[in-house]
Coordinates of C-alpha atoms in Angstrom, one line a residue:
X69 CA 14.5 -17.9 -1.6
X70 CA 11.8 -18.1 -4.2
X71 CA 10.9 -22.0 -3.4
X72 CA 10.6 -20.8 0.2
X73 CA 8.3 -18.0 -0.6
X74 CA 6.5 -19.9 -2.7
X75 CA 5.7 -22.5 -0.2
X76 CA 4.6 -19.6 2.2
X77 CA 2.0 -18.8 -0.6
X78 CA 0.3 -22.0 -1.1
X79 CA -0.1 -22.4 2.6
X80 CA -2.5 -19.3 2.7
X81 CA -4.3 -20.9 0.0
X82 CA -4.7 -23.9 1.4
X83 CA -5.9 -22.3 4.7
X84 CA -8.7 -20.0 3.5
X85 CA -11.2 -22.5 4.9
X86 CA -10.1 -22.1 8.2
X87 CA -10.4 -18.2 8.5
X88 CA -14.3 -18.3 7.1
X89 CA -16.8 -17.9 9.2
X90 CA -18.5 -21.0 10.5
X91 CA -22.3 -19.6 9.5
X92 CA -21.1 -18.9 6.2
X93 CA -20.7 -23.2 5.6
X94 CA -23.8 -25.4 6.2
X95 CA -21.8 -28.5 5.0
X96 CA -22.7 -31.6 6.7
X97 CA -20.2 -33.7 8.7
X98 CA -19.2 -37.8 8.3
X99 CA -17.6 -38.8 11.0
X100 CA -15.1 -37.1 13.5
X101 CA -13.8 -34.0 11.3
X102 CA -12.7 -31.9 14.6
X103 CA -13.8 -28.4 15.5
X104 CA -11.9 -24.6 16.3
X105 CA -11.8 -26.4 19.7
X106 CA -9.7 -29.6 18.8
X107 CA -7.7 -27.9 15.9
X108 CA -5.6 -25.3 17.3
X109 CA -3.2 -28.1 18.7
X110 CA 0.0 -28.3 17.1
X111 CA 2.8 -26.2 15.1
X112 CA 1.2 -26.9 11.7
X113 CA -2.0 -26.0 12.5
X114 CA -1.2 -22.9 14.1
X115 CA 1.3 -21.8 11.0
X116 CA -1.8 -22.3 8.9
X117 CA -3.8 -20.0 11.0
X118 CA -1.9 -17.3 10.9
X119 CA -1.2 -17.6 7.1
X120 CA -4.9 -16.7 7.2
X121 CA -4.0 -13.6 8.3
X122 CA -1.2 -13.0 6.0
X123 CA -3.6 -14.0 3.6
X124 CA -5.8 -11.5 4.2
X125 CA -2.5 -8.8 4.9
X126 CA -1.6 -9.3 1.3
X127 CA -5.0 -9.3 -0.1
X128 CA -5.7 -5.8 1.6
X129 CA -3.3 -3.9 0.4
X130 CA -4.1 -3.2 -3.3
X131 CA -7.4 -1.8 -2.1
X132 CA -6.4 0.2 1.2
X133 CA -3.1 1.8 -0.6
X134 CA -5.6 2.3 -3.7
X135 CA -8.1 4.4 -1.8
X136 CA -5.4 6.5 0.2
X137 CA -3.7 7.4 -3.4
X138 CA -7.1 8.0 -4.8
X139 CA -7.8 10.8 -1.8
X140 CA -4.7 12.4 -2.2
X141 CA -3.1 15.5 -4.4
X142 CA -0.5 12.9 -5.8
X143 CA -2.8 11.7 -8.8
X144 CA -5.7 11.8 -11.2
X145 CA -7.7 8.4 -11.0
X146 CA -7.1 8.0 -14.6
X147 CA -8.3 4.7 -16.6
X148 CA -9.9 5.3 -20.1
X149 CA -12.9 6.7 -19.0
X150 CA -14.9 8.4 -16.0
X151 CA -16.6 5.7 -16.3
X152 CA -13.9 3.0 -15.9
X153 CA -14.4 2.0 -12.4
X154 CA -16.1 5.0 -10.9
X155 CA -15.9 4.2 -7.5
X156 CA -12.2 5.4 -7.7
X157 CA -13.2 8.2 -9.6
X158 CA -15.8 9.1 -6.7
X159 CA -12.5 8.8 -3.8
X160 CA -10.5 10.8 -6.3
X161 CA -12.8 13.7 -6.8
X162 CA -14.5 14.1 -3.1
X163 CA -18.0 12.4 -4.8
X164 CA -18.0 9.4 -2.6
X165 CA -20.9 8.4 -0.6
X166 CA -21.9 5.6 1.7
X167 CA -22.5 3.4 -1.5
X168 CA -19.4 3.1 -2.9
X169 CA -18.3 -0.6 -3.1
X170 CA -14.7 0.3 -3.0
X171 CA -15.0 1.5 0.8
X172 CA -17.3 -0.9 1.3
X173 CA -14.9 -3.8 0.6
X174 CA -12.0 -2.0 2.3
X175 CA -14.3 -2.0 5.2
X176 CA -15.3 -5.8 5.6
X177 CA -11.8 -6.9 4.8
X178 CA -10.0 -5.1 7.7
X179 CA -12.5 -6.9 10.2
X180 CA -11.8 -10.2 8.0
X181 CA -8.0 -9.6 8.8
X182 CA -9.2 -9.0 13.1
X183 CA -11.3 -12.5 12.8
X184 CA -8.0 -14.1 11.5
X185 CA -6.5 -12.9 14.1
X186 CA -8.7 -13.2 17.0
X187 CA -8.8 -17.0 15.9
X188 CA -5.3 -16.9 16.3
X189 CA -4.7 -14.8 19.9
X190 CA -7.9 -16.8 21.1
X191 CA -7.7 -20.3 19.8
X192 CA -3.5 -20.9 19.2
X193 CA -3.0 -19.0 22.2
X194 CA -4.7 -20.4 24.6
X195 CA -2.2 -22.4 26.0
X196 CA -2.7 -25.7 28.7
X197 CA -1.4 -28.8 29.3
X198 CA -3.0 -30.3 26.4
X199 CA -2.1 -27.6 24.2
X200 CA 1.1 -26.5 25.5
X201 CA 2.9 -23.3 24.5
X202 CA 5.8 -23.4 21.8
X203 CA 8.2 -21.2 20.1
X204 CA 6.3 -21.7 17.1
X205 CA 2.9 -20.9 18.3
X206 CA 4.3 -17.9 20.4
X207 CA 5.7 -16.1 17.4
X208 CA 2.0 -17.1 15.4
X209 CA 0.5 -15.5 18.1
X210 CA 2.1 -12.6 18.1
X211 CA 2.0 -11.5 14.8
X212 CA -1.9 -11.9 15.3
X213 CA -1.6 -9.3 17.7
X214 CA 0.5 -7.2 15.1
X215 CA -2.1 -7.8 12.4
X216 CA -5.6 -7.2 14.5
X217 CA -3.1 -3.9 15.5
X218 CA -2.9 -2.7 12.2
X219 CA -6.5 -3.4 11.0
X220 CA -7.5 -1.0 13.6
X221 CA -5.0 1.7 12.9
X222 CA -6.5 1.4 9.3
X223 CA -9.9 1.6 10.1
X224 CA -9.2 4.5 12.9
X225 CA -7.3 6.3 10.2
X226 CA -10.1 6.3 7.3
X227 CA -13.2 6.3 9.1
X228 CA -12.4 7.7 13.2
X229 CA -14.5 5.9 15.2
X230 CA -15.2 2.1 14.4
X231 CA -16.1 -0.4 16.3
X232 CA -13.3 -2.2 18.2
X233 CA -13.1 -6.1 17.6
X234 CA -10.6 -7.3 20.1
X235 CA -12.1 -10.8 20.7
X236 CA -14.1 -13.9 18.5
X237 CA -18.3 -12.6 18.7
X238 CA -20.8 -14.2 20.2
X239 CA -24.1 -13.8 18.1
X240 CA -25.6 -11.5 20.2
X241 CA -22.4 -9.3 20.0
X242 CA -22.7 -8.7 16.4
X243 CA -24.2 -5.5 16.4
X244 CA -20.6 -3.5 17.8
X245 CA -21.1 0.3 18.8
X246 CA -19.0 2.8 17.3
X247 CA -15.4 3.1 19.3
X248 CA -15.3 6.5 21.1
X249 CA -12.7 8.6 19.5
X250 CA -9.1 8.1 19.6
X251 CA -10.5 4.8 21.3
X252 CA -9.6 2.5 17.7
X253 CA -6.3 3.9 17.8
X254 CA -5.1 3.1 21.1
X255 CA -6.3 -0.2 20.3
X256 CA -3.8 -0.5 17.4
X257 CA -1.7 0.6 19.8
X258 CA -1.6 -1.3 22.8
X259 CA -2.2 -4.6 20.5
X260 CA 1.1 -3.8 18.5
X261 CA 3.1 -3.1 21.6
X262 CA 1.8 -6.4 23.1
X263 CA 2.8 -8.1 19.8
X264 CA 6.4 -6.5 20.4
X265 CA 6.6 -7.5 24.4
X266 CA 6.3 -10.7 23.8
X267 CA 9.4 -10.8 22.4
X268 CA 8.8 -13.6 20.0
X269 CA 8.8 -12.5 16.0
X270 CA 11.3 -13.2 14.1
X271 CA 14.0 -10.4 13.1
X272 CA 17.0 -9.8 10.4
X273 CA 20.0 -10.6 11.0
X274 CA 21.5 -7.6 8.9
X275 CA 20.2 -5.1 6.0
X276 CA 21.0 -7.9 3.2
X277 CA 19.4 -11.2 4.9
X278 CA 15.9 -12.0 2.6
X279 CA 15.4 -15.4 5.1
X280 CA 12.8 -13.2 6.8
X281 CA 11.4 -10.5 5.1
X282 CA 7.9 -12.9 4.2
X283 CA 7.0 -12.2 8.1
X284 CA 6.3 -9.3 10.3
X285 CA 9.6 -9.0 12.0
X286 CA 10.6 -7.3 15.8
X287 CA 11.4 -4.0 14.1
X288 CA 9.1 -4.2 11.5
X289 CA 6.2 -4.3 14.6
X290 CA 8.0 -1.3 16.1
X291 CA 8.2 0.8 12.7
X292 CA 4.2 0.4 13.0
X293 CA 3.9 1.1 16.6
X294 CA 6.2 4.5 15.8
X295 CA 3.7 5.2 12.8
X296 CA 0.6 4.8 15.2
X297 CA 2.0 7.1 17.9
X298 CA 2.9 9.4 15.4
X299 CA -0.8 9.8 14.6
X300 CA -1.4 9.7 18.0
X301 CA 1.2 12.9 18.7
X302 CA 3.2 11.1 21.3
X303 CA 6.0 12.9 19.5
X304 CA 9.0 11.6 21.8
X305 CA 7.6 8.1 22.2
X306 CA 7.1 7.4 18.7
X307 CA 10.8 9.2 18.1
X308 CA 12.8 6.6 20.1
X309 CA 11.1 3.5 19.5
X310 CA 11.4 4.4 15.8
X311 CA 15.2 4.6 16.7
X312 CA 15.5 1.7 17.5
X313 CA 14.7 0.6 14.9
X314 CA 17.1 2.6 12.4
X315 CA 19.6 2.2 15.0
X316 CA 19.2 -2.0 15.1
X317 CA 21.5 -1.4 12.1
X318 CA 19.0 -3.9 10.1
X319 CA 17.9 -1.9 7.3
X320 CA 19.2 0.7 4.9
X321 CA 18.6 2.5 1.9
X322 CA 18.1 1.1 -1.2
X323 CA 21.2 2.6 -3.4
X324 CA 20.7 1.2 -6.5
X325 CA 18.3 3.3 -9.2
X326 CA 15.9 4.9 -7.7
X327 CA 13.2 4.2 -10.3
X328 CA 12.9 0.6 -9.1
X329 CA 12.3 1.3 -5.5
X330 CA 8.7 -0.8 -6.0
X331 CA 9.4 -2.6 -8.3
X332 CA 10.0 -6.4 -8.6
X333 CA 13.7 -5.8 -8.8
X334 CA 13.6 -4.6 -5.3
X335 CA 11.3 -7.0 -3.7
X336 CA 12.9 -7.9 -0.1
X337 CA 15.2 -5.1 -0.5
X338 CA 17.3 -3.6 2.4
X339 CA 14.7 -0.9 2.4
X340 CA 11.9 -3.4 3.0
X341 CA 10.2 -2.8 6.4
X342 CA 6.3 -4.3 6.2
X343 CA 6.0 -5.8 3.1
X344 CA 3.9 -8.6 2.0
X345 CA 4.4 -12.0 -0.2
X346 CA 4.4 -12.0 -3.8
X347 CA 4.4 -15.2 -5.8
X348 CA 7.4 -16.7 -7.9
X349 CA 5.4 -19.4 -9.6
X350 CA 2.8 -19.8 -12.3
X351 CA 1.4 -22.7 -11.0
X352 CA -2.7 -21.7 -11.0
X353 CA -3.1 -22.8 -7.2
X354 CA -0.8 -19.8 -6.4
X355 CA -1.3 -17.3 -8.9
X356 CA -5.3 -17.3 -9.3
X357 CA -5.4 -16.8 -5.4
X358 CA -2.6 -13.6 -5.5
X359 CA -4.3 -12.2 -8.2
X360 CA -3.4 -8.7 -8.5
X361 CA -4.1 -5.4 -10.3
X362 CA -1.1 -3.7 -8.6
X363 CA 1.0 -3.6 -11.7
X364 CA -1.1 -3.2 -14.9
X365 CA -3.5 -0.5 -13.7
X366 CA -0.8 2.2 -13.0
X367 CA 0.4 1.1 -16.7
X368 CA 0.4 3.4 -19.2
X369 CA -3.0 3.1 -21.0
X370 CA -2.3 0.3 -23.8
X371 CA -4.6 1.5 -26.3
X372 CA -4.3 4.6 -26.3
X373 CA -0.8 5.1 -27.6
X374 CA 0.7 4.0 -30.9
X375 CA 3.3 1.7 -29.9
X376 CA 5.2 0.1 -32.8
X377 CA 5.5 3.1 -34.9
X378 CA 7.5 5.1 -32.0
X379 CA 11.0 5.6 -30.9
X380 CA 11.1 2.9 -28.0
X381 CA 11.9 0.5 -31.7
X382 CA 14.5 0.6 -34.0
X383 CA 15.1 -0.8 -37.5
X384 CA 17.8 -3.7 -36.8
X385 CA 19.4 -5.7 -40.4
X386 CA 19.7 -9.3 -40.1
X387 CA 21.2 -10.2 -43.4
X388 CA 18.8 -8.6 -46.2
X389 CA 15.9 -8.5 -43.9
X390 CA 15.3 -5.3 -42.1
X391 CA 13.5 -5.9 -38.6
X392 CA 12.1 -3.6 -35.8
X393 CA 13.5 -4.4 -32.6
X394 CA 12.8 -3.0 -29.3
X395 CA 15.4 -0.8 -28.0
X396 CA 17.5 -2.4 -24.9
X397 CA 16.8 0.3 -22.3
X398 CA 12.6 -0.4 -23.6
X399 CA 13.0 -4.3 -23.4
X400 CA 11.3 -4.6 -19.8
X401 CA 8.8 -2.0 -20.8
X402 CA 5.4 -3.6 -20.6
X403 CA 2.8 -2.4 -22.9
X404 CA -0.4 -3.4 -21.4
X405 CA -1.3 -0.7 -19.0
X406 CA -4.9 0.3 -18.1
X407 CA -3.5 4.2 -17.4
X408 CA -4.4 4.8 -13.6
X409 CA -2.5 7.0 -11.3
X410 CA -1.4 9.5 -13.1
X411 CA 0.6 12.8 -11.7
X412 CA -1.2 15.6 -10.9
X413 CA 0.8 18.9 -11.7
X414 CA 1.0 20.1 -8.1
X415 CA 2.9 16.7 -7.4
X416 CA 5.2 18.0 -10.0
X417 CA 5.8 21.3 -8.6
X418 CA 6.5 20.3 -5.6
X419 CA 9.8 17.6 -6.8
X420 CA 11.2 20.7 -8.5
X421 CA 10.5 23.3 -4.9
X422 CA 12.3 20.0 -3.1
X423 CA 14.9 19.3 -5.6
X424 CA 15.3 21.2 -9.0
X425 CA 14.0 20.4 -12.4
X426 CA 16.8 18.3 -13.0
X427 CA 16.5 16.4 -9.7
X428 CA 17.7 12.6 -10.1
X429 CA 14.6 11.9 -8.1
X430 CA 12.2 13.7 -9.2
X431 CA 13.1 12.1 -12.8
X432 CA 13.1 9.0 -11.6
X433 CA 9.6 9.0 -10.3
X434 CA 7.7 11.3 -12.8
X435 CA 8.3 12.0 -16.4
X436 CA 6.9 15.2 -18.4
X437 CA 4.8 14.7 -22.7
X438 CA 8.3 16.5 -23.6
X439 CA 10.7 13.4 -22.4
X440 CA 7.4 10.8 -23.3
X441 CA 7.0 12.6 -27.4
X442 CA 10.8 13.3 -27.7
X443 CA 12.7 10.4 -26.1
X444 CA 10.6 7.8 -26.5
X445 CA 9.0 9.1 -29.8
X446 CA 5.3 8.1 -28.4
X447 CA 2.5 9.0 -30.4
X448 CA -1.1 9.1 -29.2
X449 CA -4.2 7.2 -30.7
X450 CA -6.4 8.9 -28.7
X451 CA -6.9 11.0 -25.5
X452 CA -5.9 10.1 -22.0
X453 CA -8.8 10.2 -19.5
X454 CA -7.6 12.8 -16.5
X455 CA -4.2 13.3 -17.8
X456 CA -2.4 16.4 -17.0
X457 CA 1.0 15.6 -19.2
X458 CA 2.9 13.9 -16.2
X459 CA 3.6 10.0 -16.8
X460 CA 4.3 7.8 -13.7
X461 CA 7.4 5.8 -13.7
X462 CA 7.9 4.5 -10.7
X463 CA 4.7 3.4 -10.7
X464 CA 5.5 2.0 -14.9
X465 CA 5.3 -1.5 -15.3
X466 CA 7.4 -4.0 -16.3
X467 CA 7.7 -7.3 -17.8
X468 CA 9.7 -8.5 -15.0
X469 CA 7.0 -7.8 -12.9
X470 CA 4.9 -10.4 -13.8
X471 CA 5.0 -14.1 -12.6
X472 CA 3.0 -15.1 -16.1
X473 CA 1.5 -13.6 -19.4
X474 CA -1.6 -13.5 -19.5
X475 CA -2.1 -11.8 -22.6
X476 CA -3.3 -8.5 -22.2
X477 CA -5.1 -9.2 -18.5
X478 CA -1.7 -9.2 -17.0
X479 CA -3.1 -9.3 -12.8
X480 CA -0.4 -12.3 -12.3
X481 CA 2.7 -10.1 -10.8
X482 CA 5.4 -11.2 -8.8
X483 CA 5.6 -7.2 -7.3
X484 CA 5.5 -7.3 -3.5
X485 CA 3.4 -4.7 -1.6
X486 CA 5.2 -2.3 0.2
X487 CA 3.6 -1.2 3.1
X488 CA 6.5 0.8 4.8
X489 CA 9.9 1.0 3.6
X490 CA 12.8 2.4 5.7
X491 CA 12.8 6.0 4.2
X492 CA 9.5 6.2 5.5
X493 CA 10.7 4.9 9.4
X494 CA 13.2 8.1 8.4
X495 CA 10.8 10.7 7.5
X496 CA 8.9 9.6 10.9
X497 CA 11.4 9.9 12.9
X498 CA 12.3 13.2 11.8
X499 CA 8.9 14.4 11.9
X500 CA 8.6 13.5 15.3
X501 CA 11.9 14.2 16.5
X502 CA 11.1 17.8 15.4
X503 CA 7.7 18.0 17.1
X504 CA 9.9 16.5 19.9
X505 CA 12.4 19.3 19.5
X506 CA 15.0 18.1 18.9
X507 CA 15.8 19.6 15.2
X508 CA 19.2 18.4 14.6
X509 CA 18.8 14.6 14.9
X510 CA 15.3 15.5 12.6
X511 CA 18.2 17.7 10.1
X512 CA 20.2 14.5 9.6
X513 CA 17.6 11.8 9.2
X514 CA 15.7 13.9 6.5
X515 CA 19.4 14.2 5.0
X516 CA 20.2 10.5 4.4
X517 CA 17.0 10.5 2.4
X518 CA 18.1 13.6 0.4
X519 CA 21.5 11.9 0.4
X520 CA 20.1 9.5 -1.8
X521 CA 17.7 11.4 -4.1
X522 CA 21.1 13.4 -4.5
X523 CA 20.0 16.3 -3.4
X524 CA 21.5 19.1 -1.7
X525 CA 21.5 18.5 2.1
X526 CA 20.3 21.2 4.6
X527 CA 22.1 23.3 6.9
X528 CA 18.9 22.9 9.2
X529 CA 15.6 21.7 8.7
X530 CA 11.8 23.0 8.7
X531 CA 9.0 21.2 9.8
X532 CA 7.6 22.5 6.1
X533 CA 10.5 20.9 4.7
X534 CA 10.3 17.9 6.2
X535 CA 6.7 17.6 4.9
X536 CA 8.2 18.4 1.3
X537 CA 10.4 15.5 1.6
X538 CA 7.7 13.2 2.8
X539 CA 5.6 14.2 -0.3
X540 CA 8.3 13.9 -2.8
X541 CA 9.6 10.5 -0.9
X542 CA 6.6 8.9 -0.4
X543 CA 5.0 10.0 -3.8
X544 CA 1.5 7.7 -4.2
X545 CA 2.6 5.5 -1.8
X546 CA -0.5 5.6 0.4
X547 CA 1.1 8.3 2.8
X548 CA -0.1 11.5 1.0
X549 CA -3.7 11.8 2.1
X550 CA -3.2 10.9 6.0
X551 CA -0.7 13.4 6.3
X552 CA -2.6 16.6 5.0
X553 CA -5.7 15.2 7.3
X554 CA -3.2 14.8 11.0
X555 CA -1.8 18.3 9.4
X556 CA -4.9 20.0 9.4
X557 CA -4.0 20.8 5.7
X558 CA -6.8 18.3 3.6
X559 CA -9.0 21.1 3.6
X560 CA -7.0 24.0 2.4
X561 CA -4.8 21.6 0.3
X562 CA -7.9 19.2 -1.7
X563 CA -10.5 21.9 -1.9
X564 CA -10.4 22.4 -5.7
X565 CA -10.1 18.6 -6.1
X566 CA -12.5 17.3 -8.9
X567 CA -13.3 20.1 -10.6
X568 CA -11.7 19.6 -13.5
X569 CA -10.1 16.4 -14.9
X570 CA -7.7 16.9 -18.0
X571 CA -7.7 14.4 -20.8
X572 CA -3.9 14.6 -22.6
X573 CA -5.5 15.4 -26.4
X574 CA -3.5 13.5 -29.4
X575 CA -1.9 16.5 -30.1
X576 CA -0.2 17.0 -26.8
X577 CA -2.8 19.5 -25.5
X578 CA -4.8 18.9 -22.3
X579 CA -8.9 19.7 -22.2
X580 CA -11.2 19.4 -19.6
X581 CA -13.0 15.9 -19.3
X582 CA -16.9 16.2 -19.5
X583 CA -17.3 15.1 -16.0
X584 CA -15.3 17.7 -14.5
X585 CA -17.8 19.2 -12.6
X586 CA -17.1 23.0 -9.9
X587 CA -19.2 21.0 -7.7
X588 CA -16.9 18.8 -6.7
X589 CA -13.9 19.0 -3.8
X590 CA -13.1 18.6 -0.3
X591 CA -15.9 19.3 2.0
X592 CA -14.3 20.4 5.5
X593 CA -15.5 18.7 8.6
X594 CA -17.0 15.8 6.2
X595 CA -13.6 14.2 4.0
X596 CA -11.8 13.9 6.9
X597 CA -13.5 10.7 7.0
X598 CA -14.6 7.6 5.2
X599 CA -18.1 7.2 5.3
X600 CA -19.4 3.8 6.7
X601 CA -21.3 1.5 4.1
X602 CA -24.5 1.6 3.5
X603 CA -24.9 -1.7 3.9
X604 CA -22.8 -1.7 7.3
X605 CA -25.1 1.0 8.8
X606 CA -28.4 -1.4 7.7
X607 CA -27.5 -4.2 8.9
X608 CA -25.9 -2.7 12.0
X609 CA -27.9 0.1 13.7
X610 CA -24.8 0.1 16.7
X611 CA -22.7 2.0 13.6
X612 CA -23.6 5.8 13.3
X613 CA -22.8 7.5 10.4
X614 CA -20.0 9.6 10.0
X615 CA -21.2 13.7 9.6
X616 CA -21.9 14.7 6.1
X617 CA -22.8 11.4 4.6

């Protein structure tokens, strides 16, 4: 599995070229070297087209699921300073503005992910008698459709209105109006559902088959499709294509512990719905090009706690030499962690309303200074930038997680990104069979979740309860902030956000950071919404700016 993985991987590097824009290369040509109009011919070269596009899947997804954690309740931004990159910070405590890189990069790399795709849809689809339609190119095809689908649905969800991109450009089409609204989102939609009509992505063959799980699979398209009619309301639409998909029988719950649900020990799981490659070899063609900051940043912050004098070691004899060794439940602990993403109290609160103090999941995902100072006999250095006592675990990071040491700039992990797993295709469905009304089939979907957090199953469900279980469940995974928006909750929910960041003090106390600041917090009307880039808006006057910005 890992050497076929692997050779997924260097085919996206090795077909970055063909995704770039042609203005951006003013090389010139010797001889015949082909154009996009003699390429698109054969098997290989449309598999290496549409690895742009998985390319540019996997490259997205640090930043997108980044900015969505950053906007929610779950988390403080964290890092050693307010300083340490403050366009998080700005997301994280309702300061952003049109300038912030972070946005801006989200922004250009969605519509990197369409022109991948359009090249695809236009140029390996357009089938003729010289360039004749296979299975191969079908499938490629369609999972362009699947990916220009869910770059709009992302865009639609973070900024509204965006312009629609559902062909190549012409120059003097460059300058793309805003969509009208809900217009982005149906485009999602109706390009997902044609990736899924066409009947030609690949699928599991059971919960335990891994020969897949690299690609977008049939109900792996459909588990977006539900997602995109969810936030479109189409509550009994959404609720039965998303049963097919738990009904297909093809995924299930991951039942081993809890804490590695996104992890590297899980990658490809049973649970794994949309998730993207990781690599499983050092070699520097593959690992400088799947680069990631996934794993270290949500570490706990390296330098800021004293590691070798505290109770994750123990004093081991070997003969007449005595020798600190790391405990074996520590071994895979990794101890160079920049100290993002850390739990905000409310996210806390909420575990024990769903489950209890003592809940199995709730431990498994968060753990409290108490456990940290008396079980693991940690001792601080110095503070811990907007720290409110709560560590992350599932979010910890491990040695096995990385493909190579890199000394303490560990971005080399073999971690896949998990875009949906199958509790989430769950907690849909439940939400929209609900909405739907029908609360009993919502009752026992929310309870195979709860099943495995061990918790005690309901009698019958709430629609409030079934938004607890999303929170807890889907805890910084990127769901958090889009939920309270559809809700109609952000503004009730994040309007205190930002006024005051706690640093964790050396003596277990927590203080207010210096740049906690009343000013700060939602703004109703306005943080709904992304604002367009600067940058975007200057160079395109068709783009109007989002209110507020």
């Amino acid at each position: 599995m890992k050497r076929k993985i692997l050779s997924i991987l260097l085919v996206l590097a090795a077909c970055l070229p063909f995704v770039a824009c042609e203005d951006e290369l003013d090389i010139a040509k010797k001889g015949d070297m082909g154009s996009q109009d003699t390429y698109y011919k054969t098997d290989d070269d449309a598999l290496a087209a549409v690895s742009g596009a998985y390319y540019y899947w996997f490259y997205n997804f640090n930043g997108l699921t980044w900015t969505a954690n950053m906007l929610s309740d779950d988390i403080y931004c964290g890092g050693s300073t307010a300083g340490d990159d403050p366009d998080y910070h700005d997301l994280n405590n309702y300061t952003v503005n049109a300038e912030n890189g972070r946005v801006e990069t989200d922004y250009s790399e969605l519509y990197n992910l369409i022109y991948a795709s359009n090249l695809v849809i236009e140029k390996v689809g357009r089938f003729t008698e010289q360039n004749p339609e296979t299975e191969v190119k079908r499938r490629c095809v369609a999972e362009a459709y699947f990916f220009r689908g869910f770059a709009h649905f992302w865009l639609a969800a973070f900024w509204g209105t965006p312009p629609v991109v559902d062909h190549l450009l012409q120059p003097e089409e460059y300058q793309v109006k805003n969509s009208q609204p809900g217009e982005c989102m149906e485009q999602a939609a109706k390009d997902i559902k044609h990736a899924i009509d066409m009947n030609a992505l690949k699928s599991k063959s059971g919960p335990e088959d891994k020969s897949v799980m690299a690609y977008i699979t049939q109900e792996g398209a459909k588990a977006m499709l539900g997602k995109v009619w969810m936030f479109q309301e189409k509550w009994d639409d959404a609720a039965k294509i998303l049963d097919e998909v738990i009904l297909s029988g093809k995924y299930e719950l991951y039942r081993g512990e809890y804490e590695d649900i996104i992890k590297s020990r899980t990658n490809w799981s049973c649970e794994g719905v949309l998730e993207t490659q990781a690599p499983s070899d050092a070699t520097d063609q593959v690992k400088w090009n799947f680069m990631s900051y996934i794993c270290i940043s949500p570490g706990w912050r390296n330098d800021a706690i004293d590691w070798q004098n505290s109770g994750i070691y123990e004093e081991k004899q070997f003969g007449p030499v005595s020798v600190k060794v790391i405990k074996d439940e520590f071994k895979d602990f990794n101890q160079s962690g920049y100290g993002f993403c850390n739990p905000r109290k409310g996210a806390y609160d909420d575990f024990v309303r769903c489950e209890g103090a003592n809940g199995y999941r709730l431990n498994q995902v968060i753990k409290t200074s108490d456990w940290v100072k008396n079980y693991m006999g940690l001792k601080l250095i110095t503070y811990l930038h907007g720290h409110d006592q709560y560590f992350n675990w599932k979010n910890r990071f491990l040695i096995s997680d990385m493909v190579h040491d890199n000394g303490g700039w560990n971005i080399f992990c073999q971690t896949t990104g998990r875009y949906m797993r199958y509790a989430e295709v769950l907690l849909n469905a439940a939400e929209c069979y609900f909405r739907a009304g029908n609360p009993g089939r919502a009752k026992d979907l929310v309870n195979e979740v709860r099943d495995r957090a061990r918790a005690t199953p309901y009698g019958s469900v709430t629609l409030e309860q079934i938004k607890l279980e999303r929170r807890c469940e889907l805890y910084n995974e990127h769901n958090r902030w889009f939920d309270l928006v559809r809700w109609g909750e952000a503004a009730t929910v994040l309007k205190d956000q930002g006024k005051v960041t706690p640093n964790l003090l050396p003596d277990w106390t927590t203080a207010p950071d210096a740049s906690s600041n009343p000013g700060n917090g939602f703004r109703a009307g306005v943080n709904e919404r992304l604002p367009y880039p600067a940058k975007e808006c200057r160079l395109n006057p068709g783009v109007k700016q989002n209110p507020g910005y």
